[in-house]
Amino acid sequence: MTQSRRHLELLAPARNADYGIAAINHGADAVYIGGPAFGARAKAENSVQDIARLVAHAHRYHAEVFVAFNTIFHDNELEAARQTAWQLYDAGVDALIVQDMGLLQMDIPPIQLHASTQTDIRTVEKAVFLDQVGFTQIVLAREMDLNTIRKVADATQCNLEFFIHGALCVAFSGQCYISHAHTGRSANRGECSQECRLPYTLEDSQGRILAKDKHLLSMKDNDQSANLRALADAGVSAFKIEGRYKDIAYVKNATAYYRQLLDEIIEDNPHYRRASSGRAIFSFVPQPEKTFNRSTTEYFLHGRGEDVGAFDTPKFAGEEIGRVTKVGPDYFEVETSLELHNGDGVCFFDVHKELTGMRINTVQGKRLYPNEMPADMRRNMKVYRNRDHAFLRLLEKDSAQRKIDVAMTLHETADGFALSMQDEDGFMAYVQTSAEKQPAEQVEKAQANIRDNLAKLGNTEFSAGEVALDLKASWFIPNSVVNQLRREAVAQLQATRLLGYERPVPGTPAEPPAQYPQDTLSYLSNVYNKKAHEFYEKHGVQAIAAAYEANEELGEVPVMITKHCLRYSFAMCPKEAKGVIGVQGTITAEPMTLISGKDRISLKFDCKRCEMHVMGKVRKNVLQLPQPQPVQFFAKRPV
């Protein structure tokens, strides 16, 4: 169905079809997954056949499947992209998540298009334009604040999607080119080398060292769990969990956690609706801090506040256990209130301030015996648990069941019996059979047996609610008759639900074509092919530069634009200094330098926009790399 902003959609990541099925079972209203190519996570690709398997499972619950189709295409890839879009449509996919506007100029199937986070929607004007050209859902920039979200909601009709959990890219999405400049691996083409997670030394304009070997471009992880109601009230209707590279424990845990929070909002406010069918029942208590995170931040939702950097490590340190009180030859003791388990993963920051981990073989009270005793562990060191063995064991099992409530009534007919079923969405099934009618000798026992057998819905997606008997007399009905009716009714209801599923309707572009907010585009607009060029010309743009990946921008330019600011992190922000006695006027936004090995990377600051620009230019070895060649491994679909 086509969702409205009243339907609150929980959108979960899927590395593969099995992860997606787990996400659906744990309460996701939709999942997003990479296809066979052209996704912004090149190592998370999936065959069309596997995606079709995921679609079949999702549609049982009227949940949706979106495919991340969000790289920019080279001219040599346009035909393969078109063919792939049709194959995904034929597989039943509900929407494509898109960055490259060239796709809108092509012969693509009648499928919903969602504007990817890489389209860099930071302004009301950009959101309005994408709404008017036919996108039915747009992913707002992670950096957007609540006030701007409200303005976007007031100015648009499409659904608004916002990241609520998981890793944060330091750069504005789609505005990071440092990976391509240094290695030829483009983030906009799904091959980011994650230079943001490397350690750097920071030097000010006077050559003074402000930080040494810190992960200065590494962000904490996003956590908007406290802001879900505010986001919904502001107009957000799709709540997105990051993580197509994350493991299945993370997907289950995060999905279950946010499912519970969104259900509370829906139950408290009748204005909102669920976006799919059924309810998930969990065999564990969701705890997002137990699976991968780099500590958490609300980012810029309420403006710039706490610092957002995770400078110590880009790895998962986990929950603090306590301090080491004793170190033995093959063990250490720790003062803690936590219950530790054999098999737990424990880590600490060593003398080089690097995160070092170990597996705990045996726990004896406060004494821990690791698989290998670290040489540099000392008393008073803090230790952390980044793998809770007992918790993860729960998630290794079938940790959730998702069920659709059905009401069942057994009827009497002239020559036998009939069974009607109606699910929570109003879909119905009716089956009947001929059977001999024999009075029951033990009335209560016979009726209880009939109800019990009807309610045995087992591994189906249904759960029995009210089970009624509409009989003129108390009949003895053999179990075989009741079971046959139940099986046939379930099969019919499943088929009826499938027939009743409505694929979401594509958006309709405005006529005459909407005008793009600017008439000139730089390399920052990621125009990499002739179709994208045609799109922007059609929408009033007069001057269009090629994407950075075309290697035409040879001088030093911003290769990363970010709202994260190292001057702010080190208390050197000119804006923050205003009004501070003895400081005002003494701090200016002078450049800084990041140092990594022999690389010296200049940082410039645009205080008016509150942005940091990481400067660089494409390296000679990257210029020598060949441009993408035509993709030939896709089976062609008729034009």
XYZ file of C-alpha atoms in Angstrom:
639
model
C 0.000 0.000 0.000
C 1.028 3.620 -0.368
C 1.886 4.792 3.130
C 0.979 8.186 4.517
C 2.788 10.155 7.188
C 0.322 8.704 9.682
C 1.904 5.287 9.153
C 5.083 5.071 11.207
C 7.494 2.821 9.337
C 10.414 1.074 10.994
C 13.047 0.554 8.296
C 15.781 -1.989 9.031
C 18.978 -2.914 7.173
C 19.609 -6.269 5.524
C 23.052 -7.451 4.473
C 21.376 -10.409 2.765
C 17.963 -12.024 2.450
C 18.279 -14.018 5.679
C 19.101 -10.856 7.623
C 16.120 -9.178 6.002
C 13.805 -12.019 6.967
C 15.097 -11.766 10.551
C 14.427 -8.016 10.527
C 10.849 -8.589 9.346
C 10.325 -11.229 12.039
C 11.620 -8.773 14.656
C 9.107 -6.124 13.681
C 10.453 -4.148 10.727
C 7.810 -2.579 8.505
C 10.325 -2.420 5.664
C 13.880 -3.485 4.961
C 16.494 -2.073 2.630
C 18.981 -4.352 0.912
C 21.617 -4.135 -1.791
C 20.911 -5.592 -5.214
C 23.315 -7.360 -7.574
C 25.098 -4.058 -8.291
C 24.870 -0.270 -7.984
C 24.457 -0.142 -4.200
C 26.489 2.182 -1.981
C 27.789 -0.828 -0.028
C 29.673 -2.786 -2.688
C 30.358 -5.710 -0.335
C 26.676 -6.199 0.465
C 25.351 -7.299 -2.918
C 22.567 -9.836 -3.397
C 21.124 -11.768 -6.315
C 17.698 -10.937 -7.690
C 16.587 -14.452 -6.727
C 17.511 -13.908 -3.072
C 15.759 -10.559 -3.041
C 12.633 -12.220 -4.452
C 12.778 -14.682 -1.547
C 12.922 -11.785 0.898
C 10.049 -10.029 -0.891
C 7.868 -13.136 -0.589
C 8.413 -13.245 3.166
C 7.956 -9.503 3.704
C 4.733 -9.327 1.722
C 3.158 -11.977 3.951
C 3.057 -9.197 6.542
C 2.452 -6.451 3.997
C 5.920 -5.195 4.829
C 8.007 -3.675 2.061
C 11.408 -4.269 0.497
C 13.523 -1.395 -0.808
C 16.693 -1.927 -2.809
C 19.641 0.421 -2.359
C 20.312 1.492 -5.932
C 22.238 4.536 -4.830
C 25.555 4.777 -6.628
C 26.230 7.255 -9.410
C 26.361 5.588 -12.822
C 29.026 5.950 -15.492
C 27.694 6.219 -19.055
C 28.954 2.693 -19.659
C 26.670 1.422 -16.866
C 23.394 3.066 -17.813
C 21.946 0.155 -19.757
C 22.898 -2.349 -17.060
C 21.306 -0.079 -14.459
C 18.097 0.090 -16.499
C 17.993 -3.687 -16.937
C 18.631 -4.234 -13.228
C 15.818 -1.865 -12.259
C 13.396 -3.940 -14.346
C 14.643 -7.209 -12.867
C 14.168 -5.889 -9.343
C 10.675 -4.705 -10.236
C 9.828 -8.131 -11.656
C 11.068 -9.664 -8.366
C 8.416 -7.678 -6.492
C 10.611 -4.976 -4.963
C 8.573 -2.034 -3.644
C 10.986 0.862 -4.147
C 14.460 1.781 -5.343
C 16.623 4.049 -3.191
C 18.299 6.362 -5.690
C 21.100 8.918 -5.825
C 21.680 9.294 -9.578
C 19.109 11.561 -11.200
C 19.956 10.057 -14.556
C 17.684 7.146 -13.662
C 14.680 9.477 -13.899
C 15.523 10.095 -17.575
C 15.463 6.405 -18.438
C 12.896 3.767 -19.305
C 12.467 2.374 -15.822
C 9.558 0.346 -14.411
C 6.599 1.930 -12.594
C 8.243 1.626 -9.184
C 8.502 4.049 -6.298
C 11.742 6.003 -6.060
C 13.194 7.105 -2.742
C 15.817 9.840 -2.609
C 18.890 8.361 -0.948
C 20.806 10.059 1.852
C 23.518 10.645 -0.801
C 21.242 13.199 -2.471
C 22.291 15.480 0.415
C 18.946 16.910 1.503
C 19.911 19.664 3.912
C 17.546 22.418 2.797
C 13.832 22.911 2.386
C 14.395 23.946 -1.249
C 16.185 20.683 -2.109
C 13.458 18.642 -0.410
C 10.705 20.475 -2.288
C 12.454 19.892 -5.614
C 12.832 16.150 -5.051
C 9.206 15.952 -3.957
C 8.128 17.693 -7.165
C 10.139 15.479 -9.525
C 8.381 12.345 -8.262
C 10.203 10.935 -5.241
C 7.684 9.455 -2.814
C 10.107 9.242 0.113
C 13.222 11.283 0.815
C 16.009 10.581 3.298
C 16.780 13.757 5.180
C 20.390 14.592 5.998
C 21.497 13.186 9.327
C 22.658 16.674 10.268
C 19.194 18.237 9.952
C 17.673 19.748 13.089
C 14.062 19.443 14.244
C 13.093 22.929 13.225
C 14.243 22.381 9.636
C 12.491 19.000 9.537
C 9.234 20.726 10.447
C 9.730 23.245 7.647
C 10.412 20.434 5.157
C 7.273 18.607 6.280
C 5.154 21.734 5.847
C 6.507 22.331 2.333
C 6.296 18.777 0.923
C 3.869 15.891 0.378
C 6.280 12.946 0.207
C 7.180 10.755 3.170
C 10.180 11.842 5.217
C 12.797 9.332 6.289
C 15.388 9.922 9.002
C 18.260 7.858 10.408
C 17.627 7.041 14.065
C 20.344 4.513 14.910
C 23.779 3.333 13.861
C 27.002 4.602 12.350
C 27.366 8.206 11.229
C 29.386 9.290 8.217
C 31.423 12.317 9.233
C 30.770 14.023 5.885
C 27.480 15.211 4.510
C 26.297 12.149 2.585
C 27.324 12.333 -1.050
C 29.845 15.073 -0.258
C 32.878 12.904 0.583
C 35.536 12.372 -2.064
C 38.643 11.744 0.018
C 38.493 8.005 -0.631
C 38.384 8.523 -4.398
C 41.078 11.227 -4.286
C 43.507 8.989 -2.384
C 42.673 5.490 -3.610
C 40.294 5.705 -6.574
C 37.633 3.996 -4.481
C 34.596 6.267 -4.545
C 32.137 6.447 -1.679
C 29.509 7.513 -4.214
C 30.143 4.260 -6.041
C 29.979 1.988 -3.004
C 33.703 1.521 -2.412
C 34.573 3.884 0.461
C 37.989 3.121 1.996
C 36.882 4.729 5.292
C 39.745 7.176 5.640
C 37.604 8.859 8.299
C 38.269 5.988 10.712
C 42.093 6.297 10.532
C 44.228 7.854 13.282
C 45.497 11.386 12.653
C 47.644 13.982 14.347
C 46.153 17.489 14.486
C 48.331 20.553 14.061
C 47.244 24.190 14.351
C 48.334 27.057 12.085
C 51.379 27.687 14.297
C 52.577 24.096 13.998
C 51.547 23.129 17.526
C 50.306 19.574 18.083
C 46.766 19.562 19.468
C 46.162 15.807 19.308
C 48.340 12.860 18.367
C 47.254 9.601 16.775
C 43.563 10.144 17.441
C 40.651 9.114 15.239
C 39.705 12.726 14.670
C 37.223 12.152 11.838
C 35.479 9.210 13.509
C 31.970 9.872 14.814
C 30.036 8.415 17.691
C 27.015 6.378 16.644
C 23.556 7.830 16.129
C 20.897 7.278 18.808
C 17.579 9.086 18.422
C 15.607 6.757 20.709
C 14.735 9.654 23.026
C 13.528 11.769 20.092
C 11.165 9.455 18.214
C 7.999 11.228 19.335
C 9.443 14.625 18.469
C 10.514 13.345 15.039
C 7.063 11.885 14.354
C 5.394 15.110 15.451
C 7.763 17.054 13.169
C 6.654 14.992 10.155
C 9.055 12.037 9.965
C 7.244 8.799 9.147
C 10.108 6.428 8.230
C 12.601 5.641 10.989
C 15.769 4.148 9.589
C 18.349 1.926 11.270
C 21.812 2.044 9.666
C 23.773 -1.151 9.166
C 23.936 -3.130 5.913
C 27.416 -4.283 6.967
C 26.371 -5.178 10.518
C 25.891 -8.723 11.842
C 22.539 -10.383 12.408
C 22.656 -9.906 16.197
C 22.825 -6.138 15.657
C 19.899 -6.248 13.212
C 17.708 -8.301 15.543
C 18.568 -6.281 18.637
C 18.177 -2.810 17.121
C 15.014 -3.705 15.210
C 13.338 -5.189 18.282
C 14.336 -2.199 20.415
C 12.868 0.408 18.079
C 9.823 -1.754 17.358
C 8.891 -1.540 21.012
C 9.454 2.222 21.147
C 7.385 2.925 18.025
C 4.595 0.645 19.264
C 4.410 2.707 22.460
C 3.992 5.885 20.402
C 1.293 4.315 18.212
C -0.608 2.974 21.212
C -0.457 6.350 22.978
C -1.562 8.356 19.946
C -4.457 7.135 17.774
C -3.362 9.589 15.059
C -0.600 7.148 14.091
C -0.844 3.727 12.443
C 1.443 0.786 11.964
C 2.864 0.446 8.467
C 2.574 -3.360 8.239
C 0.712 -6.303 9.762
C 1.325 -8.478 12.763
C 3.174 -8.103 16.028
C 6.560 -9.448 16.989
C 7.037 -11.434 20.182
C 10.626 -11.511 21.439
C 12.410 -14.154 23.508
C 14.919 -11.563 24.759
C 14.971 -8.037 26.131
C 16.398 -5.705 23.456
C 19.493 -3.820 24.627
C 21.120 -1.784 21.839
C 24.222 -1.087 23.912
C 25.041 -4.813 23.723
C 25.687 -4.769 19.972
C 28.050 -2.646 17.923
C 28.253 1.042 18.756
C 30.950 3.647 19.271
C 29.079 5.280 22.162
C 26.162 7.444 21.108
C 25.103 10.931 20.152
C 21.892 12.742 19.179
C 24.094 14.498 16.605
C 22.669 17.882 15.546
C 18.940 17.252 15.996
C 18.786 19.922 18.712
C 21.617 21.999 17.295
C 25.318 21.828 18.062
C 25.881 20.700 21.619
C 27.989 17.876 22.988
C 30.956 16.911 20.875
C 30.122 14.173 18.400
C 33.547 12.609 17.886
C 34.653 9.096 18.859
C 38.339 9.980 18.860
C 39.716 7.147 20.974
C 38.736 4.264 18.725
C 36.491 3.476 15.747
C 35.924 0.008 17.212
C 33.242 -1.241 19.596
C 34.533 -0.863 23.151
C 31.256 -1.916 24.754
C 30.009 -1.396 28.284
C 32.404 -0.489 31.064
C 32.966 -3.377 33.479
C 35.150 -1.654 36.045
C 38.797 -1.259 36.987
C 41.448 -3.932 37.270
C 42.309 -4.582 40.926
C 44.864 -7.377 40.535
C 46.975 -8.879 37.747
C 48.166 -12.482 37.982
C 50.241 -14.663 35.655
C 47.212 -15.943 33.718
C 44.320 -13.982 35.155
C 43.214 -10.562 36.287
C 40.614 -9.438 38.757
C 38.145 -6.626 38.269
C 35.784 -4.797 40.576
C 32.392 -4.918 38.874
C 28.665 -5.113 39.471
C 28.041 -6.852 36.130
C 27.430 -10.579 35.775
C 30.192 -11.871 33.508
C 30.119 -15.140 31.557
C 32.523 -17.648 30.093
C 33.060 -16.638 26.471
C 32.619 -12.900 27.038
C 34.739 -10.511 25.003
C 36.675 -8.018 27.115
C 38.862 -5.125 25.971
C 40.948 -2.242 27.321
C 43.084 0.619 26.061
C 46.717 -0.466 26.178
C 49.776 1.702 26.913
C 49.694 2.877 23.274
C 46.040 3.897 23.776
C 44.882 1.302 21.241
C 41.878 -0.898 22.002
C 43.049 -4.444 22.780
C 40.633 -7.333 23.133
C 40.578 -10.854 24.487
C 38.171 -13.719 25.034
C 37.462 -14.768 28.598
C 37.669 -18.530 28.884
C 36.676 -18.821 32.541
C 34.968 -16.519 35.023
C 35.489 -17.252 38.732
C 33.763 -14.482 40.613
C 35.801 -11.338 39.988
C 38.720 -13.309 38.607
C 38.868 -13.604 34.809
C 41.040 -16.076 32.887
C 41.488 -14.885 29.272
C 42.475 -17.098 26.343
C 45.733 -15.162 26.226
C 46.958 -12.914 29.007
C 47.849 -9.425 27.669
C 51.380 -8.386 28.588
C 50.621 -4.725 29.247
C 47.579 -5.004 31.511
C 48.014 -2.968 34.698
C 46.105 -2.292 37.898
C 43.530 0.524 37.743
C 43.058 0.124 33.983
C 39.424 0.358 32.872
C 38.094 -2.744 31.133
C 35.030 -3.056 28.919
C 32.812 -5.880 27.666
C 32.203 -5.749 23.926
C 30.778 -9.254 23.647
C 28.141 -10.470 26.083
C 28.229 -14.180 25.349
C 24.958 -15.022 27.122
C 23.078 -12.213 25.362
C 24.388 -13.155 21.937
C 23.488 -16.807 22.524
C 19.869 -15.678 22.869
C 20.089 -13.916 19.517
C 21.608 -16.940 17.792
C 18.310 -18.752 18.301
C 14.910 -18.008 16.784
C 14.577 -14.927 18.950
C 11.258 -13.605 17.631
C 7.958 -14.695 16.175
C 5.746 -12.377 14.170
C 2.058 -13.154 14.193
C -1.068 -11.702 12.588
C -4.170 -12.002 14.771
C -7.121 -13.874 13.264
C -10.653 -14.444 14.486
C -12.086 -17.881 13.676
C -15.658 -19.136 13.616
C -16.769 -22.704 12.995
C -20.190 -22.759 11.329
C -22.711 -25.503 10.769
C -23.910 -26.099 7.192
C -26.667 -28.282 5.795
C -24.322 -31.186 5.092
C -21.343 -30.483 7.307
C -19.276 -27.636 8.639
C -17.520 -24.473 7.503
C -14.748 -22.330 8.915
C -14.394 -18.588 8.463
C -11.251 -16.653 9.326
C -10.746 -12.895 9.414
C -7.405 -11.265 10.082
C -6.604 -7.947 11.749
C -6.559 -6.196 8.353
C -10.040 -7.401 7.395
C -8.983 -10.104 4.922
C -11.238 -13.167 5.049
C -11.260 -16.848 4.197
C -14.204 -19.257 4.083
C -13.984 -23.017 3.529
C -16.442 -25.843 4.051
C -16.623 -29.603 3.990
C -19.224 -32.339 4.107
C -19.206 -34.348 7.327
C -21.450 -36.629 9.302
C -22.991 -34.950 12.344
C -22.782 -36.916 15.549
C -23.957 -35.588 18.912
C -21.139 -35.148 21.415
C -21.278 -37.324 24.496
C -19.139 -34.937 26.571
C -20.196 -31.467 25.393
C -17.622 -29.277 27.179
C -14.739 -31.569 26.318
C -15.783 -31.772 22.655
C -16.087 -28.008 22.294
C -12.753 -27.396 24.043
C -11.099 -29.923 21.735
C -12.508 -28.179 18.630
C -11.298 -24.780 19.823
C -7.850 -26.143 20.672
C -7.447 -27.740 17.263
C -8.608 -24.630 15.416
C -6.117 -22.520 17.356
C -3.165 -24.726 16.387
C -1.769 -22.361 13.763
C 1.780 -23.536 14.394
C 4.512 -22.122 12.170
C 2.137 -20.033 10.072
C 2.136 -16.248 10.281
C -1.211 -16.319 12.098
C -2.175 -16.372 15.761
C -5.660 -17.288 16.950
C -7.577 -14.587 18.752
C -11.266 -15.257 19.286
C -12.335 -18.797 18.376
C -16.137 -19.059 18.173
C -18.467 -21.997 17.553
C -21.650 -21.139 15.646
C -23.397 -24.513 15.924
C -27.057 -25.470 16.332
C -26.141 -28.390 18.546
C -23.105 -29.792 20.325
C -21.537 -32.046 17.741
C -18.622 -34.406 17.929
C -16.349 -33.404 15.035
C -13.320 -35.616 14.293
C -9.913 -33.950 14.602
C -9.206 -34.794 10.969
C -12.187 -32.682 9.821
C -11.252 -29.715 12.016
C -7.610 -29.891 10.947
C -8.564 -30.053 7.259
C -10.757 -26.969 7.595
C -8.038 -25.089 9.436
C -5.337 -25.929 6.878
C -7.570 -24.970 3.930
C -8.656 -21.725 5.591
C -5.062 -20.758 6.362
C -4.000 -21.436 2.768
C -6.931 -19.428 1.426
C -6.250 -16.514 3.783
C -2.576 -16.505 2.791
C -3.543 -16.374 -0.873
C -6.141 -13.664 -0.233
C -3.605 -11.521 1.632
C -1.127 -11.912 -1.209
C -3.728 -10.931 -3.803
C -4.751 -8.022 -1.607
C -1.235 -6.659 -1.291
C -0.912 -3.378 -3.166
C 2.518 -2.407 -4.410
C 3.126 1.265 -3.530
C 2.258 3.694 -6.320
C 5.075 5.679 -7.982
C 5.128 9.441 -7.685
C 4.131 11.729 -10.543
C 6.528 14.500 -11.597
C 5.119 18.008 -11.666
C 4.317 19.624 -15.024
C 5.822 21.854 -16.181
C 9.067 20.415 -14.757
C 10.115 21.847 -11.397
C 13.063 24.212 -11.492
C 16.173 23.189 -9.586
C 17.017 25.678 -6.790
C 20.325 26.624 -8.479
C 21.296 27.278 -12.100
C 24.917 26.150 -11.687
C 26.210 22.807 -10.415
C 29.761 22.058 -9.291
C 31.388 18.643 -8.906
C 29.515 18.423 -5.574
C 26.304 17.524 -7.430
C 27.735 14.178 -8.585
C 26.676 14.350 -12.248
C 28.542 11.378 -13.715
C 26.604 10.523 -16.895
C 24.761 12.085 -19.832
C 21.320 11.152 -18.501
C 21.940 12.979 -15.220
C 23.184 15.939 -17.256
C 19.952 15.853 -19.295
C 17.891 15.711 -16.110
C 19.376 18.872 -14.654
C 19.154 20.714 -17.976
C 15.488 19.758 -18.143
C 15.038 21.331 -14.716
C 16.630 24.643 -15.534
C 20.320 24.201 -14.686
C 22.549 26.038 -17.133
C 26.106 25.129 -16.090
C 26.872 21.553 -14.992
C 30.282 20.353 -13.889
C 31.238 16.675 -14.000
C 31.274 14.530 -10.862
C 34.545 14.365 -8.935
C 34.893 10.742 -10.059
C 35.312 11.954 -13.643
C 38.774 13.239 -12.585
C 38.276 16.650 -14.150
C 38.667 18.548 -10.850
C 42.475 18.483 -10.614
C 43.205 21.275 -8.148
C 42.839 21.329 -4.373
C 39.159 21.421 -3.413
C 37.057 20.227 -0.483
C 37.157 16.435 -0.636
C 35.033 16.173 2.489
C 32.467 18.651 3.788
C 31.273 18.077 7.321
C 29.364 19.737 10.141
C 31.793 18.094 12.556
C 34.345 20.769 13.474
C 37.723 20.128 15.056
C 38.019 23.752 16.102
C 34.830 23.238 18.111
C 36.097 19.929 19.495
C 39.241 21.609 20.840
C 37.471 24.700 22.239
C 38.761 26.959 19.462
C 35.460 27.910 17.807
C 35.227 31.657 17.102
C 31.439 31.565 17.497
C 31.707 29.969 20.931
C 34.305 32.565 21.940
C 31.974 35.473 21.255
C 31.040 37.240 24.473
C 33.623 35.365 26.578
C 35.619 37.979 28.525
C 39.296 37.931 27.636
C 38.743 35.592 24.699
C 36.498 37.501 22.289
C 38.417 38.604 19.233
C 41.450 36.437 19.977
C 40.180 33.251 18.266
C 39.817 33.109 14.495
C 38.998 30.252 12.176
C 42.555 29.686 11.014
C 43.304 26.510 9.048
C 44.455 23.318 10.729
C 46.306 20.306 9.382
C 45.636 16.586 9.733
C 48.739 14.419 9.517
C 48.741 10.730 8.637
C 52.161 9.313 7.810
C 53.560 11.531 5.067
C 50.153 12.984 4.223
C 49.351 16.514 5.356
C 45.685 17.347 4.877
C 44.569 20.939 5.202
C 41.386 21.833 7.083
C 39.500 25.032 6.300
C 36.505 26.397 8.156
C 33.383 28.061 6.812
C 32.000 29.588 10.002
C 29.043 31.215 8.258
C 27.733 27.794 7.267
C 29.238 26.126 10.347
C 31.171 23.622 8.198
C 34.641 22.120 8.132
C 36.201 21.453 4.725
C 38.831 18.740 4.384
C 40.951 19.814 1.436
C 42.759 17.648 -1.103
C 43.288 16.817 -4.737
C 43.128 13.663 -6.752
C 46.398 11.731 -6.755
C 48.333 10.906 -9.900
C 47.920 7.163 -9.511
C 44.133 7.628 -9.394
C 44.222 9.608 -12.644
C 45.845 6.609 -14.309
C 43.033 4.224 -13.342
C 40.678 3.221 -16.180
C 37.096 4.487 -16.276
C 34.359 1.896 -15.628
C 33.675 -0.501 -18.463
C 30.239 -1.658 -19.672
C 28.600 -4.150 -17.338
C 27.844 -7.368 -19.227
C 26.803 -9.924 -16.644
C 23.105 -9.011 -16.526
C 20.573 -11.047 -18.447
C 18.798 -8.612 -20.721
C 15.124 -7.832 -20.386
C 13.209 -6.761 -23.489
C 13.074 -3.006 -24.042
